[in-house]
mmCIF file of C-alpha atoms in Angstrom:
data_model
loop_
_atom_site.group_PDB
_atom_site.id
_atom_site.type_symbol
_atom_site.label_atom_id
_atom_site.label_comp_id
_atom_site.label_asym_id
_atom_site.label_seq_id
_atom_site.Cartn_x
_atom_site.Cartn_y
_atom_site.Cartn_z
ATOM 1 C CA SER A 148 249.720 207.032 138.737
ATOM 2 C CA GLY A 149 251.888 208.330 141.578
ATOM 3 C CA ASP A 150 248.838 209.701 143.401
ATOM 4 C CA ASP A 151 247.316 206.222 143.510
ATOM 5 C CA ARG A 152 250.336 204.285 144.668
ATOM 6 C CA GLU A 153 250.183 202.324 147.901
ATOM 7 C CA ILE A 154 252.930 201.688 150.420
ATOM 8 C CA ALA A 155 255.902 200.107 148.694
ATOM 9 C CA GLY A 156 258.495 198.385 150.854
ATOM 10 C CA ALA A 157 260.742 201.016 152.397
ATOM 11 C CA ASP A 158 258.991 204.235 151.324
ATOM 12 C CA PHE A 159 258.852 205.311 154.959
ATOM 13 C CA ALA A 160 261.939 203.443 156.142
ATOM 14 C CA GLN A 161 263.627 206.612 157.395
ATOM 15 C CA TYR A 162 260.811 207.060 159.925
ATOM 16 C CA HIS A 163 261.028 203.543 161.386
ATOM 17 C CA ASP A 164 262.558 204.887 164.609
ATOM 18 C CA ASP A 165 261.413 208.490 164.178
ATOM 19 C CA PRO A 166 257.660 208.774 164.767
ATOM 20 C CA VAL A 167 257.925 212.486 165.572
ATOM 21 C CA GLY A 168 259.493 213.032 162.160
ATOM 22 C CA PHE A 169 256.654 211.049 160.602
ATOM 23 C CA PHE A 170 254.125 213.317 162.330
ATOM 24 C CA ARG A 171 255.867 216.453 161.094
ATOM 25 C CA ASP A 172 256.870 215.429 157.567
ATOM 26 C CA ILE A 173 254.081 213.060 156.530
ATOM 27 C CA LEU A 174 251.054 213.974 158.650
ATOM 28 C CA LYS A 175 251.984 217.688 158.727
ATOM 29 C CA ILE A 176 251.442 217.822 162.498
ATOM 30 C CA ASP A 177 253.926 219.420 164.878
ATOM 31 C CA PRO A 178 253.355 217.647 168.205
ATOM 32 C CA TRP A 179 253.615 219.783 171.308
ATOM 33 C CA ALA A 180 256.326 218.879 173.815
ATOM 34 C CA ARG A 181 254.468 216.356 175.988
ATOM 35 C CA GLN A 182 252.809 214.709 172.994
ATOM 36 C CA ALA A 183 256.249 214.295 171.437
ATOM 37 C CA ASP A 184 257.569 212.693 174.649
ATOM 38 C CA ILE A 185 254.912 209.972 174.500
ATOM 39 C CA ILE A 186 255.271 209.507 170.735
ATOM 40 C CA ARG A 187 259.032 208.947 171.061
ATOM 41 C CA SER A 188 258.500 206.571 173.955
ATOM 42 C CA VAL A 189 256.394 204.222 171.826
ATOM 43 C CA SER A 190 259.367 203.897 169.469
ATOM 44 C CA ASP A 191 261.927 203.560 172.258
ATOM 45 C CA ASN A 192 260.051 201.311 174.715
ATOM 46 C CA ALA A 193 258.014 198.134 174.546
ATOM 47 C CA GLN A 194 255.347 199.486 176.897
ATOM 48 C CA THR A 195 254.267 203.081 177.450
ATOM 49 C CA ALA A 196 251.624 204.288 179.907
ATOM 50 C CA ALA A 197 250.358 207.867 180.060
ATOM 51 C CA LYS A 198 247.812 209.229 182.520
ATOM 52 C CA THR A 199 246.530 212.590 181.414
ATOM 53 C CA GLY A 200 244.101 215.400 181.970
ATOM 54 C CA HIS A 201 241.509 216.368 179.382
ATOM 55 C CA ARG A 202 242.264 217.991 176.053
ATOM 56 C CA ILE A 203 245.961 217.235 175.721
ATOM 57 C CA GLY A 204 245.631 215.732 172.214
ATOM 58 C CA LYS A 205 245.788 212.047 173.134
ATOM 59 C CA SER A 206 243.366 210.901 170.413
ATOM 60 C CA LEU A 207 245.375 212.619 167.694
ATOM 61 C CA LEU A 208 248.526 211.140 169.205
ATOM 62 C CA ALA A 209 247.072 207.612 169.146
ATOM 63 C CA ALA A 210 245.718 207.879 165.597
ATOM 64 C CA GLY A 211 248.997 209.268 164.267
ATOM 65 C CA LEU A 212 250.970 206.490 165.929
ATOM 66 C CA ALA A 213 248.695 203.881 164.355
ATOM 67 C CA LEU A 214 249.460 205.245 160.882
ATOM 68 C CA TRP A 215 253.173 205.569 161.645
ATOM 69 C CA TRP A 216 253.275 201.912 162.656
ATOM 70 C CA VAL A 217 251.634 200.469 159.544
ATOM 71 C CA CYS A 218 253.598 202.756 157.240
ATOM 72 C CA THR A 219 256.981 201.758 158.662
ATOM 73 C CA ARG A 220 256.551 198.048 159.499
ATOM 74 C CA PRO A 221 256.256 195.244 156.932
ATOM 75 C CA GLY A 222 253.101 193.374 157.935
ATOM 76 C CA GLY A 223 252.465 195.955 160.646
ATOM 77 C CA ARG A 224 249.214 195.533 162.525
ATOM 78 C CA VAL A 225 247.586 197.934 165.014
ATOM 79 C CA ILE A 226 244.801 197.063 167.435
ATOM 80 C CA VAL A 227 242.964 200.097 168.821
ATOM 81 C CA THR A 228 240.756 199.293 171.790
ATOM 82 C CA ALA A 229 238.876 200.956 174.651
ATOM 83 C CA PRO A 230 236.276 200.005 177.275
ATOM 84 C CA SER A 231 233.397 200.678 174.848
ATOM 85 C CA GLN A 232 232.972 200.504 171.080
ATOM 86 C CA GLY A 233 231.595 204.048 171.143
ATOM 87 C CA GLN A 234 234.910 205.291 172.508
ATOM 88 C CA VAL A 235 236.768 203.504 169.709
ATOM 89 C CA LYS A 236 234.468 204.623 166.887
ATOM 90 C CA ASN A 237 233.650 208.181 167.929
ATOM 91 C CA ILE A 238 237.061 209.274 169.157
ATOM 92 C CA ILE A 239 240.191 207.558 167.842
ATOM 93 C CA TRP A 240 238.597 206.089 164.697
ATOM 94 C CA ARG A 241 237.199 209.485 163.762
ATOM 95 C CA GLU A 242 240.635 211.057 164.255
ATOM 96 C CA LEU A 243 242.224 208.260 162.264
ATOM 97 C CA GLY A 244 239.838 208.875 159.372
ATOM 98 C CA MET A 245 240.815 212.542 159.153
ATOM 99 C CA LEU A 246 244.529 211.725 159.197
ATOM 100 C CA HIS A 247 244.141 208.952 156.625
ATOM 101 C CA ALA A 248 242.441 211.411 154.277
ATOM 102 C CA ARG A 249 245.579 213.576 154.413
ATOM 103 C CA ILE A 250 247.891 210.820 153.208
ATOM 104 C CA LYS A 251 245.572 208.558 151.247
ATOM 105 C CA HIS A 252 247.367 209.582 148.045
ATOM 106 C CA LEU A 253 250.530 208.080 149.571
ATOM 107 C CA ILE A 254 249.243 204.902 151.185
ATOM 108 C CA GLY A 255 245.923 204.062 149.537
ATOM 109 C CA GLY A 256 243.256 202.083 151.340
ATOM 110 C CA GLU A 257 239.630 202.863 152.088
ATOM 111 C CA MET A 258 238.640 204.074 155.546
ATOM 112 C CA PRO A 259 235.591 202.051 156.672
ATOM 113 C CA LEU A 260 232.966 203.477 159.022
ATOM 114 C CA ASP A 261 233.079 200.298 161.091
ATOM 115 C CA PRO A 262 236.352 200.024 163.074
ATOM 116 C CA MET A 263 235.969 196.239 163.171
ATOM 117 C CA VAL A 264 236.287 196.092 159.370
ATOM 118 C CA GLY A 265 239.599 197.881 159.736
ATOM 119 C CA LEU A 266 241.803 199.958 157.492
ATOM 120 C CA ARG A 267 243.625 197.511 155.239
ATOM 121 C CA LEU A 268 246.702 198.432 153.249
ATOM 122 C CA SER A 269 249.068 196.555 150.961
ATOM 123 C CA GLY A 270 251.586 194.169 152.468
ATOM 124 C CA ASN A 271 249.074 192.858 155.035
ATOM 125 C CA ARG A 272 249.184 196.122 156.953
ATOM 126 C CA GLN A 273 246.086 196.671 159.037
ATOM 127 C CA ILE A 274 244.509 198.899 161.687
ATOM 128 C CA ILE A 275 241.509 197.448 163.534
ATOM 129 C CA GLY A 276 239.303 199.070 166.186
ATOM 130 C CA ILE A 277 237.694 196.674 168.646
ATOM 131 C CA SER A 278 235.948 196.731 171.995
ATOM 132 C CA THR A 279 234.783 193.626 173.788
ATOM 133 C CA ASP A 280 234.075 192.242 177.239
ATOM 134 C CA THR A 281 235.314 188.797 176.192
ATOM 135 C CA PRO A 282 239.072 188.228 176.640
ATOM 136 C CA GLU A 283 239.020 185.424 174.074
ATOM 137 C CA ARG A 284 238.158 187.897 171.308
ATOM 138 C CA LEU A 285 241.373 189.773 172.023
ATOM 139 C CA ALA A 286 243.525 186.721 172.630
ATOM 140 C CA GLY A 287 243.644 185.769 168.935
ATOM 141 C CA LEU A 288 244.774 189.174 167.686
ATOM 142 C CA ALA A 289 248.418 188.643 166.873
ATOM 143 C CA GLY A 290 250.975 189.120 164.139
ATOM 144 C CA PRO A 291 254.683 189.592 163.566
ATOM 145 C CA SER A 292 254.698 193.349 164.202
ATOM 146 C CA MET A 293 251.991 194.463 166.604
ATOM 147 C CA LEU A 294 251.041 197.753 168.251
ATOM 148 C CA PHE A 295 248.238 197.733 170.818
ATOM 149 C CA ILE A 296 246.698 201.108 171.678
ATOM 150 C CA ILE A 297 244.459 201.059 174.759
ATOM 151 C CA ASP A 298 242.445 204.247 175.159
ATOM 152 C CA GLU A 299 240.746 205.181 178.458
ATOM 153 C CA ALA A 300 242.959 202.547 180.011
ATOM 154 C CA SER A 301 241.721 203.096 183.577
ATOM 155 C CA GLY A 302 238.378 201.567 182.637
ATOM 156 C CA PHE A 303 239.862 198.699 180.619
ATOM 157 C CA ALA A 304 239.236 195.438 182.479
ATOM 158 C CA ASP A 305 242.149 193.482 183.925
ATOM 159 C CA ALA A 306 241.147 190.286 182.096
ATOM 160 C CA LEU A 307 241.128 192.102 178.752
ATOM 161 C CA TYR A 308 244.540 193.625 179.400
ATOM 162 C CA GLN A 309 245.917 190.210 180.308
ATOM 163 C CA ALA A 310 244.786 188.918 176.910
ATOM 164 C CA ILE A 311 246.642 191.762 175.189
ATOM 165 C CA GLU A 312 249.690 191.184 177.366
ATOM 166 C CA GLY A 313 249.681 187.568 176.213
ATOM 167 C CA ASN A 314 249.517 188.642 172.574
ATOM 168 C CA SER A 315 252.437 191.027 173.001
ATOM 169 C CA ALA A 316 254.625 188.166 174.221
ATOM 170 C CA GLY A 317 254.600 186.545 170.781
ATOM 171 C CA GLY A 318 256.783 186.976 167.743
ATOM 172 C CA GLU A 319 260.258 186.590 169.201
ATOM 173 C CA ASP A 320 261.584 184.340 166.454
ATOM 174 C CA ASP A 321 262.286 187.124 163.955
ATOM 175 C CA GLU A 322 263.046 185.261 160.782
ATOM 176 C CA GLU A 323 260.556 182.459 161.379
ATOM 177 C CA ASP A 324 257.737 184.990 161.741
ATOM 178 C CA ALA A 325 258.903 186.856 158.661
ATOM 179 C CA ASP A 326 258.910 183.634 156.636
ATOM 180 C CA GLU A 327 255.491 182.496 157.861
ATOM 181 C CA TYR A 328 253.731 185.831 157.525
ATOM 182 C CA GLU A 329 252.687 186.515 153.946
ATOM 183 C CA VAL A 330 253.864 189.839 152.558
ATOM 184 C CA GLU A 331 253.751 191.002 148.987
ATOM 185 C CA GLU A 332 257.274 192.429 148.806
ATOM 186 C CA ALA A 333 260.514 190.508 149.164
ATOM 187 C CA LEU A 334 261.981 191.483 152.521
ATOM 188 C CA SER A 335 265.450 192.885 152.945
ATOM 189 C CA GLU A 336 267.617 191.788 155.881
ATOM 190 C CA GLN A 337 266.870 195.080 157.625
ATOM 191 C CA GLU A 338 263.120 194.572 157.191
ATOM 192 C CA ARG A 339 263.372 191.054 158.612
ATOM 193 C CA ASN A 340 264.996 192.512 161.720
ATOM 194 C CA TRP A 341 261.949 194.721 162.153
ATOM 195 C CA PHE A 342 259.702 191.710 162.622
ATOM 196 C CA ALA A 343 258.817 190.324 166.052
ATOM 197 C CA GLU A 344 257.965 193.715 167.533
ATOM 198 C CA ALA A 345 255.102 193.992 169.967
ATOM 199 C CA LYS A 346 254.388 197.259 171.750
ATOM 200 C CA ILE A 347 251.630 198.625 173.977
ATOM 201 C CA LEU A 348 250.469 202.205 174.481
ATOM 202 C CA ALA A 349 248.019 202.639 177.373
ATOM 203 C CA ILE A 350 246.614 206.124 177.799
ATOM 204 C CA GLY A 351 243.714 207.823 179.555
ATOM 205 C CA ASN A 352 242.414 209.808 182.513
ATOM 206 C CA PRO A 353 243.323 208.171 185.862
ATOM 207 C CA THR A 354 239.721 207.607 186.918
ATOM 208 C CA LYS A 355 240.039 204.321 188.791
ATOM 209 C CA THR A 356 242.273 203.682 191.804
ATOM 210 C CA SER A 357 242.556 199.958 191.194
ATOM 211 C CA GLY A 358 243.433 197.606 188.379
ATOM 212 C CA TRP A 359 246.388 197.050 186.072
ATOM 213 C CA PHE A 360 246.686 200.653 184.838
ATOM 214 C CA PHE A 361 246.688 202.014 188.399
ATOM 215 C CA ASP A 362 249.274 199.425 189.440
ATOM 216 C CA ILE A 363 251.688 200.571 186.721
ATOM 217 C CA PHE A 364 251.941 203.954 188.426
ATOM 218 C CA ARG A 365 251.425 202.847 192.037
ATOM 219 C CA THR A 366 254.325 200.390 191.926
ATOM 220 C CA ALA A 367 256.487 202.438 189.508
ATOM 221 C CA ASN A 368 256.650 199.318 187.328
ATOM 222 C CA PRO A 369 260.080 199.397 185.615
ATOM 223 C CA ASP A 370 258.739 197.488 182.609
ATOM 224 C CA TRP A 371 256.745 200.563 181.601
ATOM 225 C CA ALA A 372 257.758 204.022 180.479
ATOM 226 C CA ARG A 373 255.372 206.227 182.476
ATOM 227 C CA PHE A 374 254.093 209.738 181.791
ATOM 228 C CA THR A 375 251.768 212.127 183.599
ATOM 229 C CA VAL A 376 250.484 215.016 181.500
ATOM 230 C CA SER A 377 248.412 217.821 183.032
ATOM 231 C CA SER A 378 245.999 219.943 181.023
ATOM 232 C CA GLU A 379 247.731 222.879 182.702
ATOM 233 C CA GLU A 380 250.780 222.127 180.525
ATOM 234 C CA SER A 381 248.866 222.774 177.303
ATOM 235 C CA PRO A 382 250.751 225.223 175.067
ATOM 236 C CA ASN A 383 247.509 227.209 174.820
ATOM 237 C CA ILE A 384 247.858 227.877 178.551
ATOM 238 C CA THR A 385 251.619 228.188 178.951
ATOM 239 C CA ARG A 386 252.251 230.312 175.825
ATOM 240 C CA VAL A 387 253.969 233.646 176.328
ATOM 241 C CA ALA A 388 254.074 236.777 174.211
ATOM 242 C CA ASN A 389 257.006 237.397 171.886
ATOM 243 C CA ASP A 390 259.116 240.568 171.806
ATOM 244 C CA ASN A 391 256.370 242.336 169.847
ATOM 245 C CA GLY A 392 253.781 241.527 172.500
ATOM 246 C CA LYS A 393 251.988 238.991 170.306
ATOM 247 C CA TYR A 394 251.038 235.501 171.384
ATOM 248 C CA PRO A 395 251.538 232.427 169.180
ATOM 249 C CA ALA A 396 248.428 230.983 167.556
ATOM 250 C CA LYS A 397 246.355 228.618 169.673
ATOM 251 C CA VAL A 398 246.599 224.907 168.945
ATOM 252 C CA PRO A 399 243.094 223.677 167.991
ATOM 253 C CA GLY A 400 241.644 221.082 170.332
ATOM 254 C CA LEU A 401 244.023 221.555 173.256
ATOM 255 C CA ALA A 402 243.034 222.911 176.673
ATOM 256 C CA THR A 403 242.714 226.687 176.787
ATOM 257 C CA ARG A 404 243.179 229.191 179.581
ATOM 258 C CA SER A 405 239.452 230.021 179.621
ATOM 259 C CA TRP A 406 238.567 226.331 180.023
ATOM 260 C CA LEU A 407 241.112 225.956 182.820
ATOM 261 C CA LEU A 408 239.769 228.987 184.707
ATOM 262 C CA LYS A 409 236.242 227.609 184.338
ATOM 263 C CA MET A 410 237.352 224.317 185.897
ATOM 264 C CA GLN A 411 239.102 226.126 188.738
ATOM 265 C CA ARG A 412 236.006 228.192 189.506
ATOM 266 C CA LYS A 413 233.846 225.075 189.386
ATOM 267 C CA TYR A 414 235.914 223.221 191.973
ATOM 268 C CA GLY A 415 236.656 226.188 194.202
ATOM 269 C CA PRO A 416 239.728 227.629 195.915
ATOM 270 C CA ASP A 417 240.945 224.148 196.892
ATOM 271 C CA HIS A 418 240.532 222.810 193.347
ATOM 272 C CA GLU A 419 244.001 221.238 193.305
ATOM 273 C CA SER A 420 242.925 218.799 196.022
ATOM 274 C CA HIS A 421 239.468 218.148 194.556
ATOM 275 C CA PRO A 422 239.377 214.568 193.216
ATOM 276 C CA VAL A 423 237.623 215.493 189.955
ATOM 277 C CA TYR A 424 240.032 218.346 189.201
ATOM 278 C CA MET A 425 242.997 216.101 189.997
ATOM 279 C CA VAL A 426 241.789 213.437 187.554
ATOM 280 C CA ARG A 427 240.311 215.525 184.730
ATOM 281 C CA VAL A 428 242.796 218.393 184.707
ATOM 282 C CA MET A 429 246.015 217.387 186.463
ATOM 283 C CA GLY A 430 246.119 213.767 185.290
ATOM 284 C CA LEU A 431 246.626 212.576 188.867
ATOM 285 C CA TYR A 432 244.980 209.844 190.861
ATOM 286 C CA PRO A 433 242.788 211.495 193.504
ATOM 287 C CA SER A 434 244.056 211.596 197.059
ATOM 288 C CA HIS A 435 240.533 210.609 198.055
ATOM 289 C CA ALA A 436 237.280 209.819 196.339
ATOM 290 C CA ALA A 437 233.922 211.358 197.143
ATOM 291 C CA ASN A 438 232.666 208.098 198.710
ATOM 292 C CA SER A 439 235.908 207.023 200.411
ATOM 293 C CA VAL A 440 236.595 206.913 204.145
ATOM 294 C CA ILE A 441 240.389 206.789 203.990
ATOM 295 C CA ALA A 442 242.313 208.908 201.499
ATOM 296 C CA LEU A 443 244.502 207.107 198.979
ATOM 297 C CA THR A 444 247.502 209.162 200.084
ATOM 298 C CA ASP A 445 246.999 207.981 203.681
ATOM 299 C CA VAL A 446 246.936 204.345 202.544
ATOM 300 C CA GLU A 447 250.165 204.830 200.584
ATOM 301 C CA LYS A 448 251.831 206.489 203.584
ATOM 302 C CA ALA A 449 250.798 203.537 205.774
ATOM 303 C CA GLN A 450 252.289 201.114 203.235
ATOM 304 C CA MET A 451 255.590 202.987 203.426
ATOM 305 C CA ARG A 452 255.662 203.273 207.202
ATOM 306 C CA GLY A 453 257.725 200.121 207.675
ATOM 307 C CA GLY A 454 260.904 202.186 207.884
ATOM 308 C CA LEU A 455 259.617 204.467 210.663
ATOM 309 C CA PRO A 456 260.170 203.863 214.395
ATOM 310 C CA TRP A 457 257.539 201.547 215.845
ATOM 311 C CA ILE A 458 255.804 202.632 219.041
ATOM 312 C CA PRO A 459 255.090 199.433 221.011
ATOM 313 C CA LYS A 460 251.657 198.920 222.477
ATOM 314 C CA ALA A 461 251.034 198.079 226.101
ATOM 315 C CA GLU A 462 251.280 194.361 226.758
ATOM 316 C CA GLY A 463 247.998 192.625 226.045
ATOM 317 C CA GLU A 464 246.472 195.617 224.289
ATOM 318 C CA VAL A 465 243.823 194.511 221.787
ATOM 319 C CA THR A 466 242.962 196.668 218.799
ATOM 320 C CA LEU A 467 240.187 196.043 216.290
ATOM 321 C CA GLY A 468 239.863 197.679 212.908
ATOM 322 C CA VAL A 469 236.487 197.404 211.170
ATOM 323 C CA ASP A 470 235.769 198.124 207.502
ATOM 324 C CA VAL A 471 231.971 198.483 207.286
ATOM 325 C CA ALA A 472 230.589 197.565 203.864
ATOM 326 C CA ARG A 473 226.965 196.703 204.685
ATOM 327 C CA PHE A 474 225.102 195.760 201.491
ATOM 328 C CA GLY A 475 226.354 195.499 197.914
ATOM 329 C CA ASP A 476 229.272 193.665 196.337
ATOM 330 C CA ASP A 477 231.834 194.647 198.974
ATOM 331 C CA ASP A 478 232.550 192.742 202.197
ATOM 332 C CA SER A 479 232.846 193.934 205.773
ATOM 333 C CA VAL A 480 236.209 193.091 207.351
ATOM 334 C CA ILE A 481 237.366 192.881 210.974
ATOM 335 C CA ALA A 482 241.118 193.083 211.631
ATOM 336 C CA SER A 483 242.419 192.149 215.100
ATOM 337 C CA CYS A 484 245.761 193.118 216.580
ATOM 338 C CA VAL A 485 247.170 191.864 219.890
ATOM 339 C CA ASP A 486 250.420 193.428 221.080
ATOM 340 C CA GLU A 487 252.238 193.738 217.738
ATOM 341 C CA ARG A 488 250.657 190.721 216.062
ATOM 342 C CA VAL A 489 247.955 191.041 213.398
ATOM 343 C CA LEU A 490 245.576 188.070 213.441
ATOM 344 C CA PRO A 491 243.847 186.597 210.360
ATOM 345 C CA LEU A 492 241.174 188.853 208.892
ATOM 346 C CA GLU A 493 237.527 187.932 209.301
ATOM 347 C CA VAL A 494 235.384 188.709 206.257
ATOM 348 C CA PHE A 495 231.583 189.058 206.205
ATOM 349 C CA PRO A 496 229.506 189.597 203.052
ATOM 350 C CA GLY A 497 226.123 191.347 203.212
ATOM 351 C CA LEU A 498 225.806 192.076 206.949
ATOM 352 C CA ASP A 499 223.716 195.019 208.121
ATOM 353 C CA GLY A 500 224.808 197.317 210.946
ATOM 354 C CA PRO A 501 223.455 195.401 213.972
ATOM 355 C CA ASP A 502 224.667 192.022 212.679
ATOM 356 C CA LEU A 503 228.139 193.371 212.032
ATOM 357 C CA ALA A 504 228.203 195.003 215.482
ATOM 358 C CA ALA A 505 227.420 191.606 216.999
ATOM 359 C CA GLU A 506 230.334 190.072 215.077
ATOM 360 C CA VAL A 507 232.664 192.817 216.326
ATOM 361 C CA ILE A 508 231.681 192.050 219.946
ATOM 362 C CA ARG A 509 232.185 188.310 219.349
ATOM 363 C CA VAL A 510 235.619 188.769 217.781
ATOM 364 C CA ALA A 511 236.712 191.131 220.550
ATOM 365 C CA LYS A 512 235.729 188.601 223.247
ATOM 366 C CA GLU A 513 237.425 185.715 221.441
ATOM 367 C CA VAL A 514 240.666 187.643 220.945
ATOM 368 C CA VAL A 515 240.825 188.763 224.589
ATOM 369 C CA GLU A 516 240.091 185.228 225.852
ATOM 370 C CA ALA A 517 242.705 183.757 223.519
ATOM 371 C CA TRP A 518 245.299 186.179 224.845
ATOM 372 C CA LEU A 519 244.417 185.455 228.473
ATOM 373 C CA PHE A 520 244.825 181.713 227.882
ATOM 374 C CA LYS A 521 248.042 182.257 225.869
ATOM 375 C CA GLU A 522 246.600 180.637 222.754
ATOM 376 C CA PHE A 523 248.692 182.748 220.362
#
């Protein structure tokens, strides 16, 4: 019967480049403005990165995009991943299950409890949820029309991302991939042109000031469409009364004004500069971390200072900079500068305070002696 039919060829062809329309017409979800921006970007760009505050609807966004992809791409395949399997199963996979139930009468398929089993639809369409610490397990996940969704991207290891990046480089020989990939329906010329797509959506709170996700925003990487979405932008917070003095209905699941006020009270009058508030609410990388010595903003200003006038030092002036790490995985570093010349860094793992102080004295003496004897 019609209620039992599965995807057939071009049933959703009109939504191939219109994911927002798919959300509204098929999933019966009206994305709010910033959600819609990110949803459109996945259609328009090969790579989209979004750093966000809490409760902006990113899990619903990701799950809806996964269904849009498999419904509109012959042989479409979606890989949903995150730093832990719990994040995949309990967040996006749960959201995906609720959305699939809405349109199961249109697309068929059985929603498994285990994300690794995957949602499998006709025409070799598939959505798989996976989390691993082994890059090789991600390296083999490929196909002619791929969408990779990386949730909580800040915590997603560089090596794992590199495996996904390698996968997304495949499938550039459109017709060859279409011929080699088994699909049940005969493909039209338009459908063949849809093959060889590979896109990435990386989304999450900006919790880590290092790694590939941080670098996308730090370097303003032109290969990525970049978004920053604050919880303060939630329509539940920004909504205004109509002419009758009534407010529009709240959007379930999005940040509310009461939650925002609670967060502001928690982090005090200077909440906008508090690192936790910046990350969890504003979707910004913190200007400094609780255990940092130098604020991130100060480092970035120093990196940009090349265009500013340089104040020369007195001739023969020696300056030492010391980064004290003591114990743990980090290293202590001594940087020496004579006149305007920075000498090679000296790196010391695992030194305690007195031992590092002795190394500082040694380096200082050696640098001064080298300058006196013109050894530079």
